[in-house]
PDB file of C-alpha atoms and ligand atoms in Angstrom:
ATOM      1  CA  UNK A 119     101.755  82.199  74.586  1.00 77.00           C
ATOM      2  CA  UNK A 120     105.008  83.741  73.360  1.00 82.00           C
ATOM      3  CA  UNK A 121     103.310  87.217  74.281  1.00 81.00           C
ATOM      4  CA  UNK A 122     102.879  86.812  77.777  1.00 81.00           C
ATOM      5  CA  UNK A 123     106.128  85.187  78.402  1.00 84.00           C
ATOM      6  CA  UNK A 124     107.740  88.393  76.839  1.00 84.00           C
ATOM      7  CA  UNK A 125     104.991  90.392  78.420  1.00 81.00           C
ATOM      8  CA  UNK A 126     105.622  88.793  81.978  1.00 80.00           C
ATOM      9  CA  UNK A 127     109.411  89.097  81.740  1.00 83.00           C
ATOM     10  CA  UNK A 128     109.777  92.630  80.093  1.00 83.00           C
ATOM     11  CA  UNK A 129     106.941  93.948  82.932  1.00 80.00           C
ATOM     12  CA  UNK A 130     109.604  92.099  85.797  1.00 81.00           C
ATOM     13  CA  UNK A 131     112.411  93.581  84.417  1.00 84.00           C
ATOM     14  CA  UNK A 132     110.713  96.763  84.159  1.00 83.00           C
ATOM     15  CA  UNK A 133     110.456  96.764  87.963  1.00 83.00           C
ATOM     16  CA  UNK A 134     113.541  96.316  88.896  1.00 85.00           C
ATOM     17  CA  UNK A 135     114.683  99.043  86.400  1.00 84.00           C
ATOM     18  CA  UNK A 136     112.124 101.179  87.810  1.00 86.00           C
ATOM     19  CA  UNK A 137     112.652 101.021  91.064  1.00 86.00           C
ATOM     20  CA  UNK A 138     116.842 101.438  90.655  1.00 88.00           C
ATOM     21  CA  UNK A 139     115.791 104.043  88.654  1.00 88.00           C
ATOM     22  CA  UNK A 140     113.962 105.385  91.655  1.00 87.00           C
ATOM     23  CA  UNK A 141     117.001 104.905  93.888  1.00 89.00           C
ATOM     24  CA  UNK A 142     119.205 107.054  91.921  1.00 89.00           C
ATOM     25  CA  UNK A 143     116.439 110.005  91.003  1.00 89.00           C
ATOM     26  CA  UNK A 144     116.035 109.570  87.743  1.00 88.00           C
ATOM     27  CA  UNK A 145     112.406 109.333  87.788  1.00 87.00           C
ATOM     28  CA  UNK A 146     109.583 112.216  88.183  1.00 86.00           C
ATOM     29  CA  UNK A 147     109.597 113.067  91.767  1.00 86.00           C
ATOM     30  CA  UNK A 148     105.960 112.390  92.708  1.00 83.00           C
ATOM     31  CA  UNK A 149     105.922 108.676  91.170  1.00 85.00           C
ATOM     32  CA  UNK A 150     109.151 108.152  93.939  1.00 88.00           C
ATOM     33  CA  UNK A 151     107.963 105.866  96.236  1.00 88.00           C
ATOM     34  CA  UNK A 152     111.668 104.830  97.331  1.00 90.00           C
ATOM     35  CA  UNK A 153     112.160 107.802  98.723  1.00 92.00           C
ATOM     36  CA  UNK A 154     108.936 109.602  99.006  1.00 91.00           C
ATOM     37  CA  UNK A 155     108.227 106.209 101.407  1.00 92.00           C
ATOM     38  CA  UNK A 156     111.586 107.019 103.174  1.00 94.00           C
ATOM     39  CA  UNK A 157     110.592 110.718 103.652  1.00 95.00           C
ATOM     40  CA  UNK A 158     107.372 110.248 104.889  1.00 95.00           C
ATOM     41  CA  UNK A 159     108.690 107.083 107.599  1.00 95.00           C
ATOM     42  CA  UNK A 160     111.827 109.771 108.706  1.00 96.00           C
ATOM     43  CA  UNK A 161     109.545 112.845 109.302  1.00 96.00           C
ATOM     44  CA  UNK A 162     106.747 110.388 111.140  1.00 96.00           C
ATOM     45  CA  UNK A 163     109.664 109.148 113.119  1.00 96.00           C
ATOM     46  CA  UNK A 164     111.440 112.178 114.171  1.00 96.00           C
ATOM     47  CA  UNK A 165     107.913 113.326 115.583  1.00 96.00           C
ATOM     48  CA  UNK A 166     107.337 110.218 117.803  1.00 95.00           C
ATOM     49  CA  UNK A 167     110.896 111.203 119.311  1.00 95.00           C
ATOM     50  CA  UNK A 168     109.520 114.925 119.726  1.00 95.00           C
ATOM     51  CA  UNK A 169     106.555 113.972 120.905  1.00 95.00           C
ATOM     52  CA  UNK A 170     106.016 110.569 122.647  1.00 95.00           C
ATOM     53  CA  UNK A 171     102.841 109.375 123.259  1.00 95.00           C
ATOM     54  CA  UNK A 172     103.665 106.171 125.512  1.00 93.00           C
ATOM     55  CA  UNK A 173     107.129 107.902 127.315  1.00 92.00           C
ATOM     56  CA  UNK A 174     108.741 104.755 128.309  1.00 92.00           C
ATOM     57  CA  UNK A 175     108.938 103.027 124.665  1.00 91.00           C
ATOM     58  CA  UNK A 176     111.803 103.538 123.230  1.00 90.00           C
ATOM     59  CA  UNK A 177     112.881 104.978 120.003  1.00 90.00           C
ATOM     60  CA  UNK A 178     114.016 101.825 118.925  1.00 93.00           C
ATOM     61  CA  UNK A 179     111.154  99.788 119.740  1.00 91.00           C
ATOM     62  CA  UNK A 180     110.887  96.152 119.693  1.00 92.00           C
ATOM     63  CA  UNK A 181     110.852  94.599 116.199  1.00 93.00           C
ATOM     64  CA  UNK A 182     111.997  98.074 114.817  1.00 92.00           C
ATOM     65  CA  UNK A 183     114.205  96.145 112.531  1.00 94.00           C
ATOM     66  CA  UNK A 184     111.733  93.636 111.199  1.00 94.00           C
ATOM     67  CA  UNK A 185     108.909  96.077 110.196  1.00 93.00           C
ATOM     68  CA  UNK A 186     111.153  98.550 108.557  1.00 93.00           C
ATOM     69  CA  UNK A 187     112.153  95.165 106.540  1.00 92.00           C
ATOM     70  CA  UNK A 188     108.387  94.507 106.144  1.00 92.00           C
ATOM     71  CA  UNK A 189     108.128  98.075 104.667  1.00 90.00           C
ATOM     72  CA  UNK A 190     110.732  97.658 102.335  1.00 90.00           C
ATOM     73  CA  UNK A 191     109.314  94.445 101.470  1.00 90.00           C
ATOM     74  CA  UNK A 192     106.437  94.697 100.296  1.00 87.00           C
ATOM     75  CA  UNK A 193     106.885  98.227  98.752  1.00 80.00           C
ATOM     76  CA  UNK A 194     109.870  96.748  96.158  1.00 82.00           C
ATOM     77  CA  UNK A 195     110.593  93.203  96.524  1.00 82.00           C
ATOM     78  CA  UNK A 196     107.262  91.665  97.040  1.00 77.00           C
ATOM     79  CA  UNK A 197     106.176  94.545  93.890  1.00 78.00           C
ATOM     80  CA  UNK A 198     108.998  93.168  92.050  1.00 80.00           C
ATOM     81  CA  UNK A 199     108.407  89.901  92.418  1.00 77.00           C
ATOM     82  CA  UNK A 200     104.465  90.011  91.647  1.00 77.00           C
ATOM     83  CA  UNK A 201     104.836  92.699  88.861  1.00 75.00           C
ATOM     84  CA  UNK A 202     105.322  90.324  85.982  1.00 75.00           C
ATOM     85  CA  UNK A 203     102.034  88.471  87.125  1.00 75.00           C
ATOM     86  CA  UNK A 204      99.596  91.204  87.324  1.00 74.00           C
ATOM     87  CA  UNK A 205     100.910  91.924  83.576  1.00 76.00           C
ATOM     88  CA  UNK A 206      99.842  88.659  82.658  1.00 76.00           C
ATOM     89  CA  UNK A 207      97.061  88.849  84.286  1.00 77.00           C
ATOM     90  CA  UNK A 208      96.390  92.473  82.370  1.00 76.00           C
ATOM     91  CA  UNK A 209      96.868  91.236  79.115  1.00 77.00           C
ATOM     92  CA  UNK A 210      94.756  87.873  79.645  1.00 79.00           C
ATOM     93  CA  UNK A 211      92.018  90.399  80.759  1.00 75.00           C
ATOM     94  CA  UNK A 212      92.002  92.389  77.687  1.00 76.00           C
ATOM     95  CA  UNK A 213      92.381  89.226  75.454  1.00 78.00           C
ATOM     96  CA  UNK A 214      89.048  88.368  76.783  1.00 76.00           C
ATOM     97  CA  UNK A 215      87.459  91.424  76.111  1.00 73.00           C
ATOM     98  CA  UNK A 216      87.875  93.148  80.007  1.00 70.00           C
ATOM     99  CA  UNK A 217      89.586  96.542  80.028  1.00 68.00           C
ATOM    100  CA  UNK A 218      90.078  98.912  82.494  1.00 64.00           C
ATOM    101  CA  UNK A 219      86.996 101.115  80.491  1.00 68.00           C
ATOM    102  CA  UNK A 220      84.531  98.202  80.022  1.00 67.00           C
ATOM    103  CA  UNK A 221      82.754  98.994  83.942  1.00 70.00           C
ATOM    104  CA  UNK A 222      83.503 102.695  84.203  1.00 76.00           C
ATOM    105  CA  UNK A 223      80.362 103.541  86.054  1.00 75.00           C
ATOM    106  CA  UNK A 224      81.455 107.544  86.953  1.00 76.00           C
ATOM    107  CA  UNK A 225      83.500 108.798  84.639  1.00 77.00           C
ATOM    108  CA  UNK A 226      85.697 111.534  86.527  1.00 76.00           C
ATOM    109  CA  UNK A 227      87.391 112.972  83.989  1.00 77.00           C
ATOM    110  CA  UNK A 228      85.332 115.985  83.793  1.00 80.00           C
ATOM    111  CA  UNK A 229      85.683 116.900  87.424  1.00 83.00           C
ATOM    112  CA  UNK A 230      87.479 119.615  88.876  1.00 84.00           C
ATOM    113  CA  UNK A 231      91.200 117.958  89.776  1.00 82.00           C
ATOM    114  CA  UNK A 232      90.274 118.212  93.969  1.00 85.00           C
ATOM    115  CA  UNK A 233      87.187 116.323  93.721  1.00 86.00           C
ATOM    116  CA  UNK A 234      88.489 113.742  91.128  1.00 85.00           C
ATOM    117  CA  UNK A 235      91.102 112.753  93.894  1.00 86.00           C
ATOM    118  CA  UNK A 236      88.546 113.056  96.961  1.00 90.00           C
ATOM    119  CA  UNK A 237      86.106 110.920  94.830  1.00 88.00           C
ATOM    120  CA  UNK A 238      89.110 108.519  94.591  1.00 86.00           C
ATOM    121  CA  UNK A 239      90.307 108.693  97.760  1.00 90.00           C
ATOM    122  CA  UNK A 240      87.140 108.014  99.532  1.00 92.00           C
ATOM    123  CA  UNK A 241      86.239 104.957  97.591  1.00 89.00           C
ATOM    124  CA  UNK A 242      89.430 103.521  97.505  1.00 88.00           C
ATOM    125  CA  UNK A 243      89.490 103.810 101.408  1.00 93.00           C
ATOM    126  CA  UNK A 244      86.029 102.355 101.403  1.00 94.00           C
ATOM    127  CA  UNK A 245      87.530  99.065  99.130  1.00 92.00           C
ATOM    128  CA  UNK A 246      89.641  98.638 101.740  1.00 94.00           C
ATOM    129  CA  UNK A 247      88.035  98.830 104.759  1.00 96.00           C
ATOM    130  CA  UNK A 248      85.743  96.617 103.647  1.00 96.00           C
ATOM    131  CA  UNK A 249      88.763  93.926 102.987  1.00 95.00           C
ATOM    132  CA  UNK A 250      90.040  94.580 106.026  1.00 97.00           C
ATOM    133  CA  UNK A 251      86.622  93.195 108.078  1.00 97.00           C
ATOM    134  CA  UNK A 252      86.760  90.153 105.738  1.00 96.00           C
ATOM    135  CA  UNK A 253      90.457  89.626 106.822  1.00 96.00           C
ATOM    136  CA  UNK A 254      89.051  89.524 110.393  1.00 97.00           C
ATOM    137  CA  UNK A 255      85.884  87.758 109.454  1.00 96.00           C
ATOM    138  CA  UNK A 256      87.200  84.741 107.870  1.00 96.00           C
ATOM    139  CA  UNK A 257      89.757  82.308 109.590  1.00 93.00           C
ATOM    140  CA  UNK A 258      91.791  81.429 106.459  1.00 93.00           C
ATOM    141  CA  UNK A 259      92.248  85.231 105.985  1.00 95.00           C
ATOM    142  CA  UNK A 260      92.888  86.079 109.263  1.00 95.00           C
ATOM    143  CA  UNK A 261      95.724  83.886 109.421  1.00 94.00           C
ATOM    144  CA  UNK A 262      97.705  85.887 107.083  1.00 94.00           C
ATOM    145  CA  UNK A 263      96.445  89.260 108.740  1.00 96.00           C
ATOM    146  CA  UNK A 264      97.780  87.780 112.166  1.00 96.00           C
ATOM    147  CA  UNK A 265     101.429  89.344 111.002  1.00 96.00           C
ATOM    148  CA  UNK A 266     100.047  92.787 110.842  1.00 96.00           C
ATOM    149  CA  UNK A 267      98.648  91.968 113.996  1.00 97.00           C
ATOM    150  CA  UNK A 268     101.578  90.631 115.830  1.00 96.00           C
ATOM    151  CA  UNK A 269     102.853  93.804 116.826  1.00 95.00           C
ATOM    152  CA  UNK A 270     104.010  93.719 120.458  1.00 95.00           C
ATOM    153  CA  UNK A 271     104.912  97.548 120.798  1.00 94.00           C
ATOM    154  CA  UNK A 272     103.197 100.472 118.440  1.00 95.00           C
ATOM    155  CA  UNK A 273     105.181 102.515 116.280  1.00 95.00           C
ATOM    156  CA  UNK A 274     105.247 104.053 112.315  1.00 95.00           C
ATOM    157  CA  UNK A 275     106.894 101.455 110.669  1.00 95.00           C
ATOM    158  CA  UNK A 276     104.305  98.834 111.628  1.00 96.00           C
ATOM    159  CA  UNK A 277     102.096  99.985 109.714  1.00 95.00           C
ATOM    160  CA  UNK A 278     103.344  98.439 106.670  1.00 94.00           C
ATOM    161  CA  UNK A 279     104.215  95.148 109.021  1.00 94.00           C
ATOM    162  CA  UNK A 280     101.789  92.881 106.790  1.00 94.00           C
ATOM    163  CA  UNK A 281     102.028  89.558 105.053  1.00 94.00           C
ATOM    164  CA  UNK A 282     102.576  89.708 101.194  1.00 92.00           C
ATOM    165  CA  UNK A 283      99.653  87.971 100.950  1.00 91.00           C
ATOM    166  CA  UNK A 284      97.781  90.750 101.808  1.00 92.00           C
ATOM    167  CA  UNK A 285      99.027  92.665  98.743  1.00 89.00           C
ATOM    168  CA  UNK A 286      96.695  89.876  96.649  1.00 88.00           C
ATOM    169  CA  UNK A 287      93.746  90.091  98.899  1.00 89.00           C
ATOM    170  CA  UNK A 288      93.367  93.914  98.441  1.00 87.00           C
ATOM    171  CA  UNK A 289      94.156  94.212  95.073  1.00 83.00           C
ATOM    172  CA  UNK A 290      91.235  92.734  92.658  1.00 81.00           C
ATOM    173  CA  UNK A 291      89.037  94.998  95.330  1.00 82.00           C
ATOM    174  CA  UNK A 292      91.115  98.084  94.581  1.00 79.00           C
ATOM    175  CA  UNK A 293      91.488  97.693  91.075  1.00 79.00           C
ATOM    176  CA  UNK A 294      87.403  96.974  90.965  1.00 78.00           C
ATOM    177  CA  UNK A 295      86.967 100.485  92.237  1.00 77.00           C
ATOM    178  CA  UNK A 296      89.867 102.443  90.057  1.00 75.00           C
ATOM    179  CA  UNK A 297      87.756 100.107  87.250  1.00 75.00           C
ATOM    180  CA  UNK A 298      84.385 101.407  88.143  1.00 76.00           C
ATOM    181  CA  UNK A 299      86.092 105.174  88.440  1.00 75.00           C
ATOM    182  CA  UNK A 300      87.280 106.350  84.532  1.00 68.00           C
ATOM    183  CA  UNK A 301      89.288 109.036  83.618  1.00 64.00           C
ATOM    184  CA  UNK A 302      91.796 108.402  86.249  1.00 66.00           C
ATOM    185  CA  UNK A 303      95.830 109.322  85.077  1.00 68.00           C
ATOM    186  CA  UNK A 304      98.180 107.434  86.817  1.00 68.00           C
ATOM    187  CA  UNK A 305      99.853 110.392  88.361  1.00 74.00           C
ATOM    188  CA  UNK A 306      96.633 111.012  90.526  1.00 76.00           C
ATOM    189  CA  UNK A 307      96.971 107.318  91.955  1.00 79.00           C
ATOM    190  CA  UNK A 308     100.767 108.552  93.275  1.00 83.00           C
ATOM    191  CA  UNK A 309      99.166 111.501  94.831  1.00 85.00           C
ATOM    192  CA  UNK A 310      96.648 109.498  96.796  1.00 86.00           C
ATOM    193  CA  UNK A 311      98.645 106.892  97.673  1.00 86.00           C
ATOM    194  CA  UNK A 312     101.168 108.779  98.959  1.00 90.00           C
ATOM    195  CA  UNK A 313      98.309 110.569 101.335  1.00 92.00           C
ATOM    196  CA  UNK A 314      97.099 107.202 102.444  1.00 92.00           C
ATOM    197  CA  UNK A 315     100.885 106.242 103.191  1.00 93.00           C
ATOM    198  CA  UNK A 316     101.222 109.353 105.421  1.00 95.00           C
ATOM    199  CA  UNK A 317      97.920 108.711 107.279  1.00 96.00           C
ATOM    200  CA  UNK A 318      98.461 104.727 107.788  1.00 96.00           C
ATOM    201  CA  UNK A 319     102.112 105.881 109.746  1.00 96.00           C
ATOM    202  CA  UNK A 320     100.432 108.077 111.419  1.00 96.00           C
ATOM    203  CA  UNK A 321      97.663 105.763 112.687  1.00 97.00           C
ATOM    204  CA  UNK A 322     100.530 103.397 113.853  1.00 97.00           C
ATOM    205  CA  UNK A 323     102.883 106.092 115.361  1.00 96.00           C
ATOM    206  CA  UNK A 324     103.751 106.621 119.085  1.00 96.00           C
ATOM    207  CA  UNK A 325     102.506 109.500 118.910  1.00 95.00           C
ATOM    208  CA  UNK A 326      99.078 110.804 120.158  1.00 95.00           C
ATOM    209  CA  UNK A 327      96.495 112.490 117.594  1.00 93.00           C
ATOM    210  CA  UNK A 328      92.818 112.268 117.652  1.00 90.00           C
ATOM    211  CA  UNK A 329      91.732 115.202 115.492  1.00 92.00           C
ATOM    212  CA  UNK A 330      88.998 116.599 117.919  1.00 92.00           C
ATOM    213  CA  UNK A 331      85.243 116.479 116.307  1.00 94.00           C
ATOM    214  CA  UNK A 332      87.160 115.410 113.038  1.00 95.00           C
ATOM    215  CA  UNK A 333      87.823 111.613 114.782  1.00 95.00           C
ATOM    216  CA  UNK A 334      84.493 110.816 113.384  1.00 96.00           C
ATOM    217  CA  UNK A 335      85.840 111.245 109.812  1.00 96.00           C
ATOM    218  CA  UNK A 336      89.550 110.684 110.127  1.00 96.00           C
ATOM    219  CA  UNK A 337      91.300 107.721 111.396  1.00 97.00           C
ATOM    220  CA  UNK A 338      93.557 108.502 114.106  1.00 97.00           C
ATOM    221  CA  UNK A 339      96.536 106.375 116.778  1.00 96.00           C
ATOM    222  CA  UNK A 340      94.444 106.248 119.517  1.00 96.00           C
ATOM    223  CA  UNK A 341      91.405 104.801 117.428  1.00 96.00           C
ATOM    224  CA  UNK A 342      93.956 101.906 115.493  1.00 97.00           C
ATOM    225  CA  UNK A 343      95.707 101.386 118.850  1.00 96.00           C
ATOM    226  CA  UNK A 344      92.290  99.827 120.053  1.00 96.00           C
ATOM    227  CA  UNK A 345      91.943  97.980 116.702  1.00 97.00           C
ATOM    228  CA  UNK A 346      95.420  95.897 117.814  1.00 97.00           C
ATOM    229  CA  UNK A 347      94.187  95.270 121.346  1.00 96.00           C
ATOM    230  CA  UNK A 348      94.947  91.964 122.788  1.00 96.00           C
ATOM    231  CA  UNK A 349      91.268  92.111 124.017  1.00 93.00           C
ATOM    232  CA  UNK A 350      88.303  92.291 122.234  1.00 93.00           C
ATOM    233  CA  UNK A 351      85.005  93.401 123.322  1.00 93.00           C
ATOM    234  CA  UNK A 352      82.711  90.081 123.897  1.00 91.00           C
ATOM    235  CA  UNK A 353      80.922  88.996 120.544  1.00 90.00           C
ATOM    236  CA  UNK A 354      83.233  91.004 118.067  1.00 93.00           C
ATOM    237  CA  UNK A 355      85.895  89.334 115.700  1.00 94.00           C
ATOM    238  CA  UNK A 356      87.157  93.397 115.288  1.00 95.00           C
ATOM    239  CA  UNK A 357      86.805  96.830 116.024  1.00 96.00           C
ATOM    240  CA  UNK A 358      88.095 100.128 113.900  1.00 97.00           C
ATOM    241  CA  UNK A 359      88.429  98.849 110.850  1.00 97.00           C
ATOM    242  CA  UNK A 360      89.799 101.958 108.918  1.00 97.00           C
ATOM    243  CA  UNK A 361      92.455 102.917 106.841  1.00 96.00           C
ATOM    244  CA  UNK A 362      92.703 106.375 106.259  1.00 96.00           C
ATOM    245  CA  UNK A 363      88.817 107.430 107.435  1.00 97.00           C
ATOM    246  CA  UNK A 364      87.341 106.468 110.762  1.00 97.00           C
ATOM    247  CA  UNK A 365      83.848 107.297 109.203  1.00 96.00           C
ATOM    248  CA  UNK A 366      82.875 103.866 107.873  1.00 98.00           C
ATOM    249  CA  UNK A 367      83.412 102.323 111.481  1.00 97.00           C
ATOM    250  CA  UNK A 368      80.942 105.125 112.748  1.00 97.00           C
ATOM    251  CA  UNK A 369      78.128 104.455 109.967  1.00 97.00           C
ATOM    252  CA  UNK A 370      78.820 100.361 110.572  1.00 97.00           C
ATOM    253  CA  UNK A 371      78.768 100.994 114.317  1.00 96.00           C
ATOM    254  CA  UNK A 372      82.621  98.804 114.415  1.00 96.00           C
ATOM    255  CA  UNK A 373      83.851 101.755 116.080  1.00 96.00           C
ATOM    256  CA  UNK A 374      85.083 101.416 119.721  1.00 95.00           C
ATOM    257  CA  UNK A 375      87.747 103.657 121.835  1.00 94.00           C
ATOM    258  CA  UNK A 376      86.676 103.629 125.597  1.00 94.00           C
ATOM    259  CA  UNK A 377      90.079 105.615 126.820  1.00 92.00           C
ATOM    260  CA  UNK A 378      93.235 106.990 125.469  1.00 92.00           C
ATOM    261  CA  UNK A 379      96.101 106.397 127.763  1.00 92.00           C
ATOM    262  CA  UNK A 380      97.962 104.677 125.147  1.00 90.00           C
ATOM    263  CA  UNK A 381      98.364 101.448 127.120  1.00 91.00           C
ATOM    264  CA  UNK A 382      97.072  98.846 126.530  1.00 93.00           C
ATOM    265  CA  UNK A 383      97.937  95.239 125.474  1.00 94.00           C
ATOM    266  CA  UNK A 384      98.809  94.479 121.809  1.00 96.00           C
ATOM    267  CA  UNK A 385      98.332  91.526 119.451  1.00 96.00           C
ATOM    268  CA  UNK A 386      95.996  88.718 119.772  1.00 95.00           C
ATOM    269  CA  UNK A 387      95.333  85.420 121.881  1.00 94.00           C
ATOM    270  CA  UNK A 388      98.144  83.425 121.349  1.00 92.00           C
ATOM    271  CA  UNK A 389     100.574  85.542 120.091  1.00 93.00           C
ATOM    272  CA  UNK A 390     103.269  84.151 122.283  1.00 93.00           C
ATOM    273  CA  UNK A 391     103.519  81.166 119.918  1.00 92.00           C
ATOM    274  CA  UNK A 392     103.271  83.357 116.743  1.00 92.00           C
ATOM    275  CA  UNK A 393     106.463  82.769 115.148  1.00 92.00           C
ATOM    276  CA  UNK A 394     109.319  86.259 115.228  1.00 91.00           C
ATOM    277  CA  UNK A 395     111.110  86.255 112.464  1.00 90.00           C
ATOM    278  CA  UNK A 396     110.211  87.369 108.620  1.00 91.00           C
ATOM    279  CA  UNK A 397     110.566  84.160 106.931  1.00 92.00           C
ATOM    280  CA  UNK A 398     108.477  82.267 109.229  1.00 91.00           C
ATOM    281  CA  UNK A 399     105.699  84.916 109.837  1.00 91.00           C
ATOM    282  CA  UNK A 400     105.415  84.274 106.229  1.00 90.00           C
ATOM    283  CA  UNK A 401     104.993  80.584 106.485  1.00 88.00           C
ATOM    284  CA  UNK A 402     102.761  80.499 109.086  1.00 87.00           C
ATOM    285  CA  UNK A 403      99.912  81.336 106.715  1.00 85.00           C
ATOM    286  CA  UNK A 404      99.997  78.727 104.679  1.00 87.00           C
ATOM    287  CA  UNK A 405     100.405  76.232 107.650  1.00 78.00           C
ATOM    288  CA  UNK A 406      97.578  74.136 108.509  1.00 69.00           C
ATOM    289  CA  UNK A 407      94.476  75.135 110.063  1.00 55.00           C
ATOM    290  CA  UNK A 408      95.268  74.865 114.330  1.00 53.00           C
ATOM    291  CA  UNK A 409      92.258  74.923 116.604  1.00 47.00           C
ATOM    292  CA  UNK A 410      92.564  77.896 118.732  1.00 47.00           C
TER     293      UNK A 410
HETATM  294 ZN1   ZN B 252      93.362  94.328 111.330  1.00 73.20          ZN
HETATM  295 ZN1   ZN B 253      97.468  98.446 112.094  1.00 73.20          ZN
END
């Protein structure tokens, strides 16, 4: 028992280290993700004030302040907070004979580089996509996915506008998949994360981008814009599912953009009584069940 107590503790203290460590620049660039993540949000940013897809929204939008908070959130606090646990969990794991190597089903490791982290990327953003209908699909989930789905006005930082919760649903999903893939460093995970971090504030920035013939591959702003419409085509519970690739709404037939002005209305029935502020957004989840 001893060892995970120590185990739990030295992995959240490790964390916090880490990501101070981050602050300050004292770790290898490409692992960064305090300021890589502040990069990417200020270059994203600076081109929705270049280029403005909806004019009148301002560069401030509403809730600016509480999804560059969510960001921040659940990037260090929330990955603080949780880190000690997924160590336990780790070591329980390999105490009962699990490791990261016992379901390698494609071992990558003899792959060229480029197609080690294309292999990667694509079924990572497959993982995900697929979590993302269940969040829809299922009431109890899509209470917590409501937050991410709150958003009144569309810009970058909303992207990462999600409840913490949503960090647990993905992950035994995403770590499935890295499971199934061996012969995966750790450094290629930064790469491809940091790709997907780039593409998700772009899908949520005011900024208009549909890739021409390549929208049937790529996600792209006016494609998630429709997937945060107030209204819903009859008899769907979604539409535009993806992360980073439009392609699995295509082959599942979820896919649905019938214009591209840019306005439309955002969230979901009865929004108006979804609660505004941070704390309670995260409450709300574990509230009981309403009839809606
Ligand atoms: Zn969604
Ligand atoms: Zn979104």
């Amino acid at each position: 028992m001893e060892k995970y107590v120590n185990a739990f503790v030295n992995s959240f203290m490790g964390s916090i280290d880490w990501t101070w460590k981050s602050i300050i620049f004292e770790v290898p660039w490409y692992t960064n993700y305090f300021w890589g993540l502040t990069l990417i949000s200020l270059i994203v940013w600076g081109l929705e004030i270049a280029f403005p897809w909806r004019k009148e929204q301002s560069i401030f939008r509403r809730d600016f302040w509480l999804d560059a908070f969510y960001m921040y959130f659940n990037f260090f606090i929330f990955a603080i907070a949780i880190s000690g646990f997924y160590k336990f969990l780790g070591l329980l794991f390999n105490d009962i004979g699990i490791s990261s190597k016992s379901l390698t089903l494609l071992d990558l490791s003899a792959m060229p580089m480029w197609s080690q982290l294309l292999i990667f990327f694509i079924i990572l953003d497959f993982v995900q996509w697929f979590t993302h209908v269940l969040l829809h699909k299922y009431a109890f989930l899509w209470k917590f996915h409501k937050v991410h789905h709150s958003v009144k006005e569309m810009g970058f930082a909303a992207h990462l506008r999600y409840h913490w919760m949503e960090n647990i649903i993905y992950k035994p999903l995403k770590t499935l998949g890295v499971m199934v893939l061996g012969g995966f460093e750790p450094e290629q995970a930064y790469i491809v994360h940091f790709v997907a971090i780039t593409i998700g504030h772009f899908n949520h920035a005011n900024i208009k981008i549909t890739w021409g013939p390549l929208k049937y591959i790529l996600n792209n702003p006016v494609m998630h814009l429709y997937h945060h419409a107030y209204t819903l085509p009859q008899g769907t519970y979604g539409i535009n599912f993806g992360i980073s690739l439009s392609l699995w709404d295509y082959i599942f037939k979820t896919n649905y953009v019938p214009e591209d002005s840019g306005n439309l209305e955002l969230g979901f029935p009865g929004d108006d009584k979804f609660p505004h502020d941070f704390i309670h957004q995260n409450i709300y989840g574990f509230g009981k069940q309403k009839k809606e």
